[in-house]
JSON list of C-alpha atoms in Angstrom, two decimals:
[
{"chain": "A", "resi": 21, "resn": "MET", "atom": "CA", "xyz": [-22.01, -139.67, 146.05]},
{"chain": "A", "resi": 22, "resn": "LEU", "atom": "CA", "xyz": [-20.18, -136.89, 144.04]},
{"chain": "A", "resi": 23, "resn": "ASN", "atom": "CA", "xyz": [-18.16, -137.79, 140.88]},
{"chain": "A", "resi": 24, "resn": "HIS", "atom": "CA", "xyz": [-14.47, -136.77, 140.52]},
{"chain": "A", "resi": 25, "resn": "PHE", "atom": "CA", "xyz": [-15.50, -132.69, 138.71]},
{"chain": "A", "resi": 26, "resn": "GLN", "atom": "CA", "xyz": [-18.58, -132.16, 141.42]},
{"chain": "A", "resi": 27, "resn": "GLU", "atom": "CA", "xyz": [-16.23, -132.43, 143.36]},
{"chain": "A", "resi": 28, "resn": "ARG", "atom": "CA", "xyz": [-13.22, -130.30, 142.09]},
{"chain": "A", "resi": 29, "resn": "TRP", "atom": "CA", "xyz": [-16.07, -127.73, 141.31]},
{"chain": "A", "resi": 30, "resn": "GLU", "atom": "CA", "xyz": [-17.45, -127.55, 144.28]},
{"chain": "A", "resi": 31, "resn": "VAL", "atom": "CA", "xyz": [-13.84, -127.31, 145.70]},
{"chain": "A", "resi": 32, "resn": "TYR", "atom": "CA", "xyz": [-13.95, -124.07, 143.83]},
{"chain": "A", "resi": 33, "resn": "GLN", "atom": "CA", "xyz": [-16.87, -122.88, 145.02]},
{"chain": "A", "resi": 34, "resn": "PHE", "atom": "CA", "xyz": [-16.11, -123.26, 148.87]},
{"chain": "A", "resi": 35, "resn": "ILE", "atom": "CA", "xyz": [-12.61, -120.60, 148.05]},
{"chain": "A", "resi": 36, "resn": "ALA", "atom": "CA", "xyz": [-14.90, -118.70, 145.79]},
{"chain": "A", "resi": 37, "resn": "SER", "atom": "CA", "xyz": [-17.70, -118.48, 148.66]},
{"chain": "A", "resi": 38, "resn": "TYR", "atom": "CA", "xyz": [-14.32, -117.59, 152.03]},
{"chain": "A", "resi": 39, "resn": "LYS", "atom": "CA", "xyz": [-12.16, -115.69, 149.65]},
{"chain": "A", "resi": 40, "resn": "HIS", "atom": "CA", "xyz": [-13.24, -112.37, 151.73]},
{"chain": "A", "resi": 41, "resn": "LEU", "atom": "CA", "xyz": [-12.63, -114.12, 155.41]},
{"chain": "A", "resi": 42, "resn": "TYR", "atom": "CA", "xyz": [-9.14, -116.35, 154.30]},
{"chain": "A", "resi": 43, "resn": "PRO", "atom": "CA", "xyz": [-6.09, -115.29, 151.35]},
{"chain": "A", "resi": 44, "resn": "ILE", "atom": "CA", "xyz": [-6.73, -117.74, 148.49]},
{"chain": "A", "resi": 45, "resn": "LYS", "atom": "CA", "xyz": [-3.15, -118.83, 148.04]},
{"chain": "A", "resi": 46, "resn": "LYS", "atom": "CA", "xyz": [-3.40, -120.01, 151.70]},
{"chain": "A", "resi": 47, "resn": "MET", "atom": "CA", "xyz": [-7.72, -121.33, 151.08]},
{"chain": "A", "resi": 48, "resn": "CYS", "atom": "CA", "xyz": [-5.93, -123.48, 147.79]},
{"chain": "A", "resi": 49, "resn": "LYS", "atom": "CA", "xyz": [-3.08, -124.86, 149.40]},
{"chain": "A", "resi": 50, "resn": "VAL", "atom": "CA", "xyz": [-4.40, -126.60, 152.05]},
{"chain": "A", "resi": 51, "resn": "LEU", "atom": "CA", "xyz": [-7.20, -127.91, 149.51]},
{"chain": "A", "resi": 52, "resn": "LYS", "atom": "CA", "xyz": [-4.35, -128.84, 147.78]},
{"chain": "A", "resi": 53, "resn": "VAL", "atom": "CA", "xyz": [-5.93, -127.10, 144.38]},
{"chain": "A", "resi": 54, "resn": "SER", "atom": "CA", "xyz": [-3.95, -125.08, 142.19]},
{"chain": "A", "resi": 55, "resn": "ARG", "atom": "CA", "xyz": [-4.07, -121.56, 142.27]},
{"chain": "A", "resi": 56, "resn": "SER", "atom": "CA", "xyz": [-3.85, -120.46, 138.17]},
{"chain": "A", "resi": 57, "resn": "SER", "atom": "CA", "xyz": [-6.98, -123.18, 138.57]},
{"chain": "A", "resi": 58, "resn": "TYR", "atom": "CA", "xyz": [-8.90, -121.87, 141.10]},
{"chain": "A", "resi": 59, "resn": "TYR", "atom": "CA", "xyz": [-9.09, -118.97, 138.80]},
{"chain": "A", "resi": 60, "resn": "ARG", "atom": "CA", "xyz": [-9.44, -120.43, 135.09]},
{"chain": "A", "resi": 61, "resn": "TRP", "atom": "CA", "xyz": [-12.50, -121.48, 136.43]},
{"chain": "A", "resi": 62, "resn": "PHE", "atom": "CA", "xyz": [-13.34, -118.24, 137.63]},
{"chain": "A", "resi": 63, "resn": "SER", "atom": "CA", "xyz": [-13.32, -116.60, 135.28]},
{"chain": "A", "resi": 64, "resn": "CYS", "atom": "CA", "xyz": [-14.70, -118.83, 132.45]},
{"chain": "A", "resi": 65, "resn": "GLY", "atom": "CA", "xyz": [-16.18, -121.43, 134.31]},
{"chain": "A", "resi": 66, "resn": "PRO", "atom": "CA", "xyz": [-16.18, -125.16, 133.72]},
{"chain": "A", "resi": 67, "resn": "SER", "atom": "CA", "xyz": [-14.87, -126.54, 130.10]},
{"chain": "A", "resi": 68, "resn": "ASN", "atom": "CA", "xyz": [-16.40, -128.31, 127.65]},
{"chain": "A", "resi": 69, "resn": "ARG", "atom": "CA", "xyz": [-14.22, -131.22, 128.29]},
{"chain": "A", "resi": 70, "resn": "ALA", "atom": "CA", "xyz": [-15.97, -131.44, 132.47]},
{"chain": "A", "resi": 71, "resn": "LEU", "atom": "CA", "xyz": [-18.93, -130.20, 130.82]},
{"chain": "A", "resi": 72, "resn": "GLU", "atom": "CA", "xyz": [-19.22, -133.95, 128.80]},
{"chain": "A", "resi": 73, "resn": "ASN", "atom": "CA", "xyz": [-17.67, -135.58, 131.95]},
{"chain": "A", "resi": 74, "resn": "SER", "atom": "CA", "xyz": [-20.40, -134.72, 133.99]},
{"chain": "A", "resi": 75, "resn": "LEU", "atom": "CA", "xyz": [-23.40, -135.90, 130.87]},
{"chain": "A", "resi": 76, "resn": "PHE", "atom": "CA", "xyz": [-21.81, -139.07, 130.25]},
{"chain": "A", "resi": 77, "resn": "THR", "atom": "CA", "xyz": [-21.11, -140.21, 133.99]},
{"chain": "A", "resi": 78, "resn": "ASP", "atom": "CA", "xyz": [-24.75, -139.85, 135.08]},
{"chain": "A", "resi": 79, "resn": "LEU", "atom": "CA", "xyz": [-25.58, -141.58, 131.79]},
{"chain": "A", "resi": 80, "resn": "ILE", "atom": "CA", "xyz": [-22.86, -144.15, 132.81]},
{"chain": "A", "resi": 81, "resn": "ARG", "atom": "CA", "xyz": [-24.65, -144.39, 135.81]},
{"chain": "A", "resi": 82, "resn": "SER", "atom": "CA", "xyz": [-27.86, -144.68, 134.73]},
{"chain": "A", "resi": 83, "resn": "ILE", "atom": "CA", "xyz": [-27.01, -147.29, 132.44]},
{"chain": "A", "resi": 84, "resn": "PHE", "atom": "CA", "xyz": [-25.23, -148.84, 135.47]},
{"chain": "A", "resi": 85, "resn": "ASP", "atom": "CA", "xyz": [-28.12, -149.00, 137.62]},
{"chain": "A", "resi": 86, "resn": "SER", "atom": "CA", "xyz": [-30.54, -150.16, 135.51]},
{"chain": "A", "resi": 87, "resn": "SER", "atom": "CA", "xyz": [-28.43, -154.00, 134.93]},
{"chain": "A", "resi": 88, "resn": "GLN", "atom": "CA", "xyz": [-27.71, -154.36, 138.67]},
{"chain": "A", "resi": 89, "resn": "LYS", "atom": "CA", "xyz": [-24.69, -153.13, 138.23]},
{"chain": "A", "resi": 90, "resn": "THR", "atom": "CA", "xyz": [-23.11, -155.58, 136.23]},
{"chain": "A", "resi": 91, "resn": "TYR", "atom": "CA", "xyz": [-22.04, -154.14, 133.10]},
{"chain": "A", "resi": 92, "resn": "GLY", "atom": "CA", "xyz": [-18.23, -152.96, 132.92]},
{"chain": "A", "resi": 93, "resn": "SER", "atom": "CA", "xyz": [-17.16, -150.05, 130.43]},
{"chain": "A", "resi": 94, "resn": "PRO", "atom": "CA", "xyz": [-17.65, -152.06, 126.73]},
{"chain": "A", "resi": 95, "resn": "LYS", "atom": "CA", "xyz": [-20.41, -153.19, 127.73]},
{"chain": "A", "resi": 96, "resn": "ILE", "atom": "CA", "xyz": [-21.35, -149.16, 128.56]},
{"chain": "A", "resi": 97, "resn": "ALA", "atom": "CA", "xyz": [-19.54, -147.69, 125.80]},
{"chain": "A", "resi": 98, "resn": "THR", "atom": "CA", "xyz": [-21.80, -150.21, 123.73]},
{"chain": "A", "resi": 99, "resn": "GLU", "atom": "CA", "xyz": [-25.45, -148.73, 125.29]},
{"chain": "A", "resi": 100, "resn": "LEU", "atom": "CA", "xyz": [-24.24, -145.44, 125.17]},
{"chain": "A", "resi": 101, "resn": "ASN", "atom": "CA", "xyz": [-22.87, -145.31, 122.08]},
{"chain": "A", "resi": 102, "resn": "ARG", "atom": "CA", "xyz": [-26.09, -147.01, 120.21]},
{"chain": "A", "resi": 103, "resn": "GLN", "atom": "CA", "xyz": [-28.22, -144.10, 121.90]},
{"chain": "A", "resi": 104, "resn": "GLY", "atom": "CA", "xyz": [-26.48, -141.96, 119.68]},
{"chain": "A", "resi": 105, "resn": "TYR", "atom": "CA", "xyz": [-23.30, -140.95, 122.49]},
{"chain": "A", "resi": 106, "resn": "HIS", "atom": "CA", "xyz": [-19.83, -140.94, 121.00]},
{"chain": "A", "resi": 107, "resn": "ILE", "atom": "CA", "xyz": [-17.58, -141.90, 123.99]},
{"chain": "A", "resi": 108, "resn": "SER", "atom": "CA", "xyz": [-14.91, -144.91, 124.13]},
{"chain": "A", "resi": 109, "resn": "LYS", "atom": "CA", "xyz": [-14.08, -147.66, 126.33]},
{"chain": "A", "resi": 110, "resn": "GLY", "atom": "CA", "xyz": [-11.97, -146.67, 127.98]},
{"chain": "A", "resi": 111, "resn": "ARG", "atom": "CA", "xyz": [-13.55, -142.60, 128.81]},
{"chain": "A", "resi": 112, "resn": "VAL", "atom": "CA", "xyz": [-16.32, -144.43, 129.98]},
{"chain": "A", "resi": 113, "resn": "ALA", "atom": "CA", "xyz": [-13.23, -147.09, 132.50]},
{"chain": "A", "resi": 114, "resn": "LYS", "atom": "CA", "xyz": [-11.73, -143.61, 133.78]},
{"chain": "A", "resi": 115, "resn": "LEU", "atom": "CA", "xyz": [-16.19, -142.94, 134.71]},
{"chain": "A", "resi": 116, "resn": "MET", "atom": "CA", "xyz": [-16.03, -144.79, 136.13]},
{"chain": "A", "resi": 117, "resn": "ARG", "atom": "CA", "xyz": [-13.51, -145.27, 138.44]},
{"chain": "A", "resi": 118, "resn": "LEU", "atom": "CA", "xyz": [-13.30, -142.26, 139.47]},
{"chain": "A", "resi": 119, "resn": "ASN", "atom": "CA", "xyz": [-16.49, -142.74, 140.86]},
{"chain": "A", "resi": 120, "resn": "GLY", "atom": "CA", "xyz": [-15.77, -145.55, 142.74]},
{"chain": "A", "resi": 121, "resn": "LEU", "atom": "CA", "xyz": [-18.54, -147.83, 139.99]},
{"chain": "A", "resi": 122, "resn": "ARG", "atom": "CA", "xyz": [-17.67, -151.69, 139.59]},
{"chain": "A", "resi": 123, "resn": "SER", "atom": "CA", "xyz": [-19.22, -154.75, 138.59]},
{"chain": "A", "resi": 124, "resn": "LYS", "atom": "CA", "xyz": [-19.99, -157.56, 139.82]},
{"chain": "A", "resi": 125, "resn": "ILE", "atom": "CA", "xyz": [-18.99, -160.20, 138.33]},
{"chain": "A", "resi": 126, "resn": "ILE", "atom": "CA", "xyz": [-21.04, -163.49, 138.26]},
{"chain": "A", "resi": 127, "resn": "ARG", "atom": "CA", "xyz": [-19.58, -166.86, 137.18]},
{"chain": "A", "resi": 128, "resn": "LYS", "atom": "CA", "xyz": [-21.43, -169.45, 135.59]},
{"chain": "A", "resi": 129, "resn": "TYR", "atom": "CA", "xyz": [-22.33, -172.34, 137.31]},
{"chain": "A", "resi": 130, "resn": "ARG", "atom": "CA", "xyz": [-20.55, -175.44, 137.04]},
{"chain": "A", "resi": 131, "resn": "ILE", "atom": "CA", "xyz": [-20.90, -178.87, 138.34]},
{"chain": "A", "resi": 132, "resn": "THR", "atom": "CA", "xyz": [-18.33, -180.19, 139.84]},
{"chain": "A", "resi": 133, "resn": "THR", "atom": "CA", "xyz": [-19.84, -183.96, 140.83]},
{"chain": "A", "resi": 134, "resn": "ASN", "atom": "CA", "xyz": [-19.53, -185.97, 138.50]},
{"chain": "A", "resi": 135, "resn": "SER", "atom": "CA", "xyz": [-22.80, -188.73, 140.25]},
{"chain": "A", "resi": 136, "resn": "ILE", "atom": "CA", "xyz": [-23.24, -191.17, 136.61]},
{"chain": "A", "resi": 137, "resn": "HIS", "atom": "CA", "xyz": [-20.07, -193.18, 137.27]},
{"chain": "A", "resi": 138, "resn": "ARG", "atom": "CA", "xyz": [-19.24, -196.54, 137.28]},
{"chain": "A", "resi": 139, "resn": "TYR", "atom": "CA", "xyz": [-16.34, -195.87, 140.23]},
{"chain": "A", "resi": 140, "resn": "PRO", "atom": "CA", "xyz": [-16.98, -198.99, 143.24]},
{"chain": "A", "resi": 141, "resn": "ILE", "atom": "CA", "xyz": [-19.29, -196.69, 145.99]},
{"chain": "A", "resi": 142, "resn": "TYR", "atom": "CA", "xyz": [-18.19, -198.38, 148.93]},
{"chain": "A", "resi": 143, "resn": "ARG", "atom": "CA", "xyz": [-20.72, -199.16, 152.35]},
{"chain": "A", "resi": 144, "resn": "ASN", "atom": "CA", "xyz": [-20.64, -195.87, 154.74]},
{"chain": "A", "resi": 145, "resn": "TYR", "atom": "CA", "xyz": [-19.03, -197.43, 158.04]},
{"chain": "A", "resi": 146, "resn": "LEU", "atom": "CA", "xyz": [-19.24, -194.74, 159.89]},
{"chain": "A", "resi": 147, "resn": "ASN", "atom": "CA", "xyz": [-22.88, -193.15, 159.50]},
{"chain": "A", "resi": 148, "resn": "ARG", "atom": "CA", "xyz": [-22.30, -189.64, 159.97]},
{"chain": "A", "resi": 149, "resn": "ASN", "atom": "CA", "xyz": [-21.17, -191.30, 164.12]},
{"chain": "A", "resi": 150, "resn": "PHE", "atom": "CA", "xyz": [-18.19, -188.65, 164.26]},
{"chain": "A", "resi": 151, "resn": "THR", "atom": "CA", "xyz": [-17.71, -188.70, 167.93]},
{"chain": "A", "resi": 152, "resn": "PRO", "atom": "CA", "xyz": [-17.23, -192.81, 168.18]},
{"chain": "A", "resi": 153, "resn": "GLU", "atom": "CA", "xyz": [-17.09, -194.29, 172.59]},
{"chain": "A", "resi": 154, "resn": "ASP", "atom": "CA", "xyz": [-13.67, -195.42, 172.84]},
{"chain": "A", "resi": 155, "resn": "LEU", "atom": "CA", "xyz": [-10.51, -195.81, 170.05]},
{"chain": "A", "resi": 156, "resn": "ASN", "atom": "CA", "xyz": [-10.35, -197.37, 166.74]},
{"chain": "A", "resi": 157, "resn": "GLU", "atom": "CA", "xyz": [-14.25, -197.96, 167.64]},
{"chain": "A", "resi": 158, "resn": "ALA", "atom": "CA", "xyz": [-15.71, -196.83, 164.23]}
]
């Protein structure tokens, strides 16, 4: 699955490779990209922020996969900060959302039945016979 920045990069590359066949204005309109952002990409290349985001996305994905997809943005941000990368929990959450990474919520097992009690235990009249022959037989 591609992240948001790689998708944008591929759109710009598509426009650049087909500009001899179709007008740039038309392709930008069809692909829902502003012409100014295409020309900025064409002249400057990707921004430092976009390069950082693609690096962080790869790191986030590796940590997320190594945790069996249970880590959310706070734990991933803590792990990245522990590794020496300075990134906030909000930025990690945004990159995870853009790339469709959602953590599995594992709930703690709770016992809901109390078998040790002092209440009277009634006799089992049905004895698992749920299909009696006549009415009021059980």
